[in-house]
Every structure is written in structure tokens, then in C-alpha cells.
mmCIF file of C-alpha atoms in Angstrom:
data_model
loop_
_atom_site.group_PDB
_atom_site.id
_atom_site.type_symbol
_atom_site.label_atom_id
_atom_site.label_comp_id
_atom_site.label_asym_id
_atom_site.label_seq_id
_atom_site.Cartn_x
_atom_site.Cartn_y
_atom_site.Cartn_z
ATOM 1 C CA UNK S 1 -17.540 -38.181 -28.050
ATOM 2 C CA UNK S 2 -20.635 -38.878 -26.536
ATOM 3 C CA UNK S 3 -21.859 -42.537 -26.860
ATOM 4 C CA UNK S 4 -25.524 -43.028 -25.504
ATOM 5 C CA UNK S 5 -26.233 -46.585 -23.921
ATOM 6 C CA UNK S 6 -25.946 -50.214 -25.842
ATOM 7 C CA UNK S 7 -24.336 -48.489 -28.995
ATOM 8 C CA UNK S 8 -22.175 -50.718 -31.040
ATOM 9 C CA UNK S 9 -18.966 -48.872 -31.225
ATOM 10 C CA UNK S 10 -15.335 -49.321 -30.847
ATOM 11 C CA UNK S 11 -12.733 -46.644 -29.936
ATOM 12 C CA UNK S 12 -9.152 -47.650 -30.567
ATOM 13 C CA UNK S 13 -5.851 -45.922 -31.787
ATOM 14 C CA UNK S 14 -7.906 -42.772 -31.508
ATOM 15 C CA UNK S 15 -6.146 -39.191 -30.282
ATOM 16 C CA UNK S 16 -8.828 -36.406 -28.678
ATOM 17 C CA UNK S 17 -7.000 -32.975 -27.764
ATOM 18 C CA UNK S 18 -8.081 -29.372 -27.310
ATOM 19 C CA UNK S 19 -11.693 -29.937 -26.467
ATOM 20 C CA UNK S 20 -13.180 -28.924 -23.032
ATOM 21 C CA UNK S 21 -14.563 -32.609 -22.277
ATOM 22 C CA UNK S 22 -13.334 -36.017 -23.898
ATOM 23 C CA UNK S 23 -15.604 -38.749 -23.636
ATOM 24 C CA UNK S 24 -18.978 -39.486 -21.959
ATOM 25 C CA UNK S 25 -20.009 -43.032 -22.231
ATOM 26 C CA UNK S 26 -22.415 -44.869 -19.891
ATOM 27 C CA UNK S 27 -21.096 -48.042 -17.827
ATOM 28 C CA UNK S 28 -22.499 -50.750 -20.353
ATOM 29 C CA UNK S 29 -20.510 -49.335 -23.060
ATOM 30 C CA UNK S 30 -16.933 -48.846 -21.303
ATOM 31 C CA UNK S 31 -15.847 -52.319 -22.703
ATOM 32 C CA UNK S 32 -15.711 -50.124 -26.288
ATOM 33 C CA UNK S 33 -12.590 -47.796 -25.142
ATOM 34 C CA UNK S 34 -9.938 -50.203 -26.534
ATOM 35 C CA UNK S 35 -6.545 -49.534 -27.005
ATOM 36 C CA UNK S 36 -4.016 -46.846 -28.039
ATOM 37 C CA UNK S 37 -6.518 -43.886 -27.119
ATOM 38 C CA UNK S 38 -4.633 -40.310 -26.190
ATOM 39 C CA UNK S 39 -6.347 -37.770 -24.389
ATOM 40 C CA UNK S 40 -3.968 -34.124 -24.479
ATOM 41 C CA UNK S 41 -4.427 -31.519 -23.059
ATOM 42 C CA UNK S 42 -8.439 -31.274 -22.611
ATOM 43 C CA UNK S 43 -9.696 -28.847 -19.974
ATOM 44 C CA UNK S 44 -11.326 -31.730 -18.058
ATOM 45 C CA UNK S 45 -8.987 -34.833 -18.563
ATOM 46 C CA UNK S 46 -11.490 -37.832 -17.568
ATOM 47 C CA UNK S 47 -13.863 -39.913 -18.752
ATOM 48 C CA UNK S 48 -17.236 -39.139 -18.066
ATOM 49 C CA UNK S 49 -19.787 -42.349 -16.672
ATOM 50 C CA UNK S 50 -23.078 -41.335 -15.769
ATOM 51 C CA UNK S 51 -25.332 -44.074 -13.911
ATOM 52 C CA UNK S 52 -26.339 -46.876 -15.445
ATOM 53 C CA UNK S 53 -26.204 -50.569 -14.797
ATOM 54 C CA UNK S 54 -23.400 -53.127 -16.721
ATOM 55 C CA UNK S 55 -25.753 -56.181 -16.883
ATOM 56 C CA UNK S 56 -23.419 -58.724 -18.866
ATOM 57 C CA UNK S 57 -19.448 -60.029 -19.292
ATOM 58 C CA UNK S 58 -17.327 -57.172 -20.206
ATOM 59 C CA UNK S 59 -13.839 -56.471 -19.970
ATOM 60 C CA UNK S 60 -12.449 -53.096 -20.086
ATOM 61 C CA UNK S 61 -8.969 -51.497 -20.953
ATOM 62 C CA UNK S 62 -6.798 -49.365 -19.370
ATOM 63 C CA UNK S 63 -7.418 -46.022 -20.604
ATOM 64 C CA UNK S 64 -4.478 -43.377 -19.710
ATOM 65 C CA UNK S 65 -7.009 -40.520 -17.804
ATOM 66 C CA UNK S 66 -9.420 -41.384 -15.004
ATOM 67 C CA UNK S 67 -12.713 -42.065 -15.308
ATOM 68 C CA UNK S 68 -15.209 -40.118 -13.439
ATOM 69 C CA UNK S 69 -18.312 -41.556 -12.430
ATOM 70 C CA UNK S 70 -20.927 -39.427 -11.800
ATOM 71 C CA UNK S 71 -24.109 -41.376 -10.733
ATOM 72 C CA UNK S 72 -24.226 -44.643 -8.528
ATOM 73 C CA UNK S 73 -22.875 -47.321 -11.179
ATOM 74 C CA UNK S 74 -24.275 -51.789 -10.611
ATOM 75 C CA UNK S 75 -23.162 -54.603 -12.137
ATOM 76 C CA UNK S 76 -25.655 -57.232 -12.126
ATOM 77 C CA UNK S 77 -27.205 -59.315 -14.907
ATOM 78 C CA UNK S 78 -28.513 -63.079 -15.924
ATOM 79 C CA UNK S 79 -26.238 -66.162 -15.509
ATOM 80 C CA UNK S 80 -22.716 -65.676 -14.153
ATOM 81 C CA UNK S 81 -21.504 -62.414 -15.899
ATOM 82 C CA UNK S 82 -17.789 -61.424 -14.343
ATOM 83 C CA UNK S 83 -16.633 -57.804 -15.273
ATOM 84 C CA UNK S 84 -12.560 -57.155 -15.389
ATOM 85 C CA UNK S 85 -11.334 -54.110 -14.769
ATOM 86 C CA UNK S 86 -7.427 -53.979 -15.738
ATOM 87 C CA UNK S 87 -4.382 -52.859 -14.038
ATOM 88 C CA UNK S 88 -3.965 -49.181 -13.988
ATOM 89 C CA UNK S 89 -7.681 -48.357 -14.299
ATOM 90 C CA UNK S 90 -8.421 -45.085 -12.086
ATOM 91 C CA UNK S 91 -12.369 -44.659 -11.267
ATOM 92 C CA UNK S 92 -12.496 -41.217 -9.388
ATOM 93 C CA UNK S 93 -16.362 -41.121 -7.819
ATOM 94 C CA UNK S 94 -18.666 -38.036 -7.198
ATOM 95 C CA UNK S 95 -19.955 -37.250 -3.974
ATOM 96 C CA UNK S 96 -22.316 -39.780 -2.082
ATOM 97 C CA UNK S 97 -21.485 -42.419 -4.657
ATOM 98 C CA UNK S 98 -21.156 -45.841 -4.675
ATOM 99 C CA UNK S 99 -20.624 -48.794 -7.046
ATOM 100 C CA UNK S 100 -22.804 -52.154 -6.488
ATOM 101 C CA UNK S 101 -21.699 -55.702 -7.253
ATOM 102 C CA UNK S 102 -24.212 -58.475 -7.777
ATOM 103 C CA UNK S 103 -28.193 -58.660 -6.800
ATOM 104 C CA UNK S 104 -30.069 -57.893 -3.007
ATOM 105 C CA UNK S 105 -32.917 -60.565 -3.945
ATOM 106 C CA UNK S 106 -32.468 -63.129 -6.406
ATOM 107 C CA UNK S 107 -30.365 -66.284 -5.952
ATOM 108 C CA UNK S 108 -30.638 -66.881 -10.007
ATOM 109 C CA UNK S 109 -27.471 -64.811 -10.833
ATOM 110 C CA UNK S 110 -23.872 -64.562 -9.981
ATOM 111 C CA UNK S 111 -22.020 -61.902 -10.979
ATOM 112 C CA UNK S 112 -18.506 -61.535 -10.207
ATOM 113 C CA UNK S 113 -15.767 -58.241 -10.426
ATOM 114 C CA UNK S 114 -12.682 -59.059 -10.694
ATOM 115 C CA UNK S 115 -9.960 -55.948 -10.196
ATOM 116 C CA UNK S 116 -6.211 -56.440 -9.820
ATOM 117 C CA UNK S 117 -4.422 -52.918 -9.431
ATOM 118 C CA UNK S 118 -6.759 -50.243 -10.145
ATOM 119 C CA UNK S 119 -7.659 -47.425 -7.683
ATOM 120 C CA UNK S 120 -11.052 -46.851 -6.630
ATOM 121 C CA UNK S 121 -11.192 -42.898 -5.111
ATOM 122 C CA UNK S 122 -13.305 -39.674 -4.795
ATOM 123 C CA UNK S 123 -13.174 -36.942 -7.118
ATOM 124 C CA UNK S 124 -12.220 -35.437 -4.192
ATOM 125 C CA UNK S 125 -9.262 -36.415 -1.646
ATOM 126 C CA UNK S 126 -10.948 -35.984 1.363
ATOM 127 C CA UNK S 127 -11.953 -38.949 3.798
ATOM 128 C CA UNK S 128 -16.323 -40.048 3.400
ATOM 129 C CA UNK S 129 -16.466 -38.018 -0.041
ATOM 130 C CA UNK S 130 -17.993 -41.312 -1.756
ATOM 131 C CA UNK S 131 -19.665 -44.066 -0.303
ATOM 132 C CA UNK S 132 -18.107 -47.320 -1.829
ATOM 133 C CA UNK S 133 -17.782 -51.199 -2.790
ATOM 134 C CA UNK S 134 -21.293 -52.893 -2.034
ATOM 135 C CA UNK S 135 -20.912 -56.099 -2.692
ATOM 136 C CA UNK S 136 -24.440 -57.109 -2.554
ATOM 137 C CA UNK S 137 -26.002 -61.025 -0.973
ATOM 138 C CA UNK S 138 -26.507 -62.831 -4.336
ATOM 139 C CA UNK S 139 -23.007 -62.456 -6.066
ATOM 140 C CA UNK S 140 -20.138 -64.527 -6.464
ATOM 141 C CA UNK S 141 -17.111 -64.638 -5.269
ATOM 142 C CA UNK S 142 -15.122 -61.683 -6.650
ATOM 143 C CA UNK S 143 -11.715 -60.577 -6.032
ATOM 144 C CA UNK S 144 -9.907 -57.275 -5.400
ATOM 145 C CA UNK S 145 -6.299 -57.535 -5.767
ATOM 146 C CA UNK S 146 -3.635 -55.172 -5.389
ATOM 147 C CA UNK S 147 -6.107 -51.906 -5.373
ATOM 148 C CA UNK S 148 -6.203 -49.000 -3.753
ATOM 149 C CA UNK S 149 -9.760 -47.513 -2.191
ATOM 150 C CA UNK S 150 -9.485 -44.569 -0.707
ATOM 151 C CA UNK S 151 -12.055 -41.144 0.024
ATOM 152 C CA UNK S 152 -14.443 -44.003 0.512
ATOM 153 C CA UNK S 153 -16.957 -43.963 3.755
ATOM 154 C CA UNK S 154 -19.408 -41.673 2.868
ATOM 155 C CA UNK S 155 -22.279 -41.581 5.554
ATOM 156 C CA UNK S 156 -20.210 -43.387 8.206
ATOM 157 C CA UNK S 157 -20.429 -46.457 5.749
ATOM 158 C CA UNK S 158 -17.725 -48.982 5.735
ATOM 159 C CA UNK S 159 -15.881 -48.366 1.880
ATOM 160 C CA UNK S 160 -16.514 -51.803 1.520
ATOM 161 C CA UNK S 161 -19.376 -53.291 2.658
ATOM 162 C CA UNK S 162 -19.333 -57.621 1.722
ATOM 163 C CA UNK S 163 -22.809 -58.784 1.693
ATOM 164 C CA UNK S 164 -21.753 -62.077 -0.506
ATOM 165 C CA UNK S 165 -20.619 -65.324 1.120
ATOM 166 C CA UNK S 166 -17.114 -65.676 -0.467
ATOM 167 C CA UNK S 167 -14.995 -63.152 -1.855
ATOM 168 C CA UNK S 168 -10.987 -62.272 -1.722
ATOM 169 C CA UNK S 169 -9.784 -58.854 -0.740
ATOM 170 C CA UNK S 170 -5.923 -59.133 -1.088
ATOM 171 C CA UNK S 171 -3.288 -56.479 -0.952
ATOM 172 C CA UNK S 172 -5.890 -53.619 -1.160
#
């Protein structure tokens, strides 16, 4: 499946097996993997995210296979827009990567991530392989519960870098 950005789509109950790839679907449109999804024995067992921004509310499900992101993915958008990652949600990053939360310049918006138990690593297990978190100066106050970031540093970077006045960073 190959979904190109802002397509109105929904994937639920749905089984893909045998095929070399399984799904490539840009950031905006992950909120369309719903539920029940099985992906068997596919030569590469992830979910492919190229770069691209996710610019309003979404909330994703837990989809059984990683998702591998393979250009620098933002979250920003108009108003107050809060993106939920679920529990059990595995984003595996590329090399030099990072993702970005909220705007650098204007004090208009405030977007929010909110991620309780999912894992945030490299494609690759090896220490500075992505870059990681940025949590830019206009954003709100986001929290990061229970998740696991690791591979992160890429550059000498911190694998999170908090930019925003408030946020919560608890049992990470």
C-alpha cells in the first residue's frame, strides 16, 4: 500500500503477507492505520514514513510492526493541535534523524505530543545513530510517559533537546 499525503483512507481489519514492503504512508496520514491490521511474513516488516509535517489533531493506533521513519518528521499546525501516540507504538529512525514538536517562531500555536509507552530508537542499535526529540520554543506542554529513547544523540546532540517552557518527561 502506498498512500500519498492528505488521502482520505482508512485501513482496518486488513492482513498484508508475502510482499517485499508493507505500507508507505506519510506522517499526516498515520492516524488512517486503525485497528486489527496483520503484517506476516514481509521481507521488510515496518512501516515506511517518509518526511513530512503532521499539522493538525491526530491520534494514531498501535500497529503490531515498527514504523520506520525515513526523513526528519514535525508536528506543528494552527490552534492547539495535540498528537497521541499509543502504548506499544515502535518508531525506529534513519540515520541523522530527528522528530520536531511545536514551532521555532510563532507564539500563535501550541501543539502538544503526548506519548505514554512507546519506544523512540534508531534503525540501528548503536549509540548517536539518530538525532532526536526537539521540542521546539512555541509548543505546549507535552508529556512523555513511560517511553523508551534510545540510539538517540546524533551529532553530540542531547536525544532530547526541551526548547518549550513546560513539559513532563516521566519514567522515560
Amino acid at each position: 500500500l502506498y498512500c500519498y499525503e492528505y488521502r482520505n483512507f482508512t485501513m482496518t481489519g486488513s492482513t498484508i503477507s508475502g510482499c517485499a514492503k508493507t505500507v508507505l504512508i506519510y506522517p499526516v496520514d498515520m492516524q488512517n492505520l486503525g485497528s486489527g491490521n496483520q503484517y506476516l511474513s514481509n521481507t521488510d516488516n515496518r512501516i515506511h514514513c517518509p518526511a513530512g509535517t503532521i499539522d493538525a489533531t491526530a491520534t494514531w493506533t498501535a500497529q503490531s510492526i515498527p514504523i520506520y521513519v525515513s526523513g526528519n518528521m514535525q508536528f506543528t499546525g494552527t490552534g492547539s493541535p495535540v498528537l497521541t501516540i499509543p502504548y506499544g507504538t515502535v518508531l525506529e529512525f534513519g540515520a541523522g534523524l530527528y522528530m520536531s514538536i511545536g514551532h521555532t517562531s510563532s507564539s500563535l500555536y501550541s501543539t502538544i505530543l503526548l506519548a505514554t509507552g512507546v519506544t523512540f530508537r534508531g534503525a540501528v542499535a548503536t549509540a548517536g545513530y539518530w538525532e532526536g526529540l526537539l521540542f521546539n520554543v512555541v509548543g505546549g506542554s507535552s508529556l512523555l510517559s513511560g517511553c523508551t529513547i534510545r540510539d538517540a544523540g546524533e551529532g553530540n546532540v542531547a536525544a532530547i533537546r526541551l526548547n518549550v517552557p513546560t513539559s513532563t518527561i516521566t519514567g522515560c
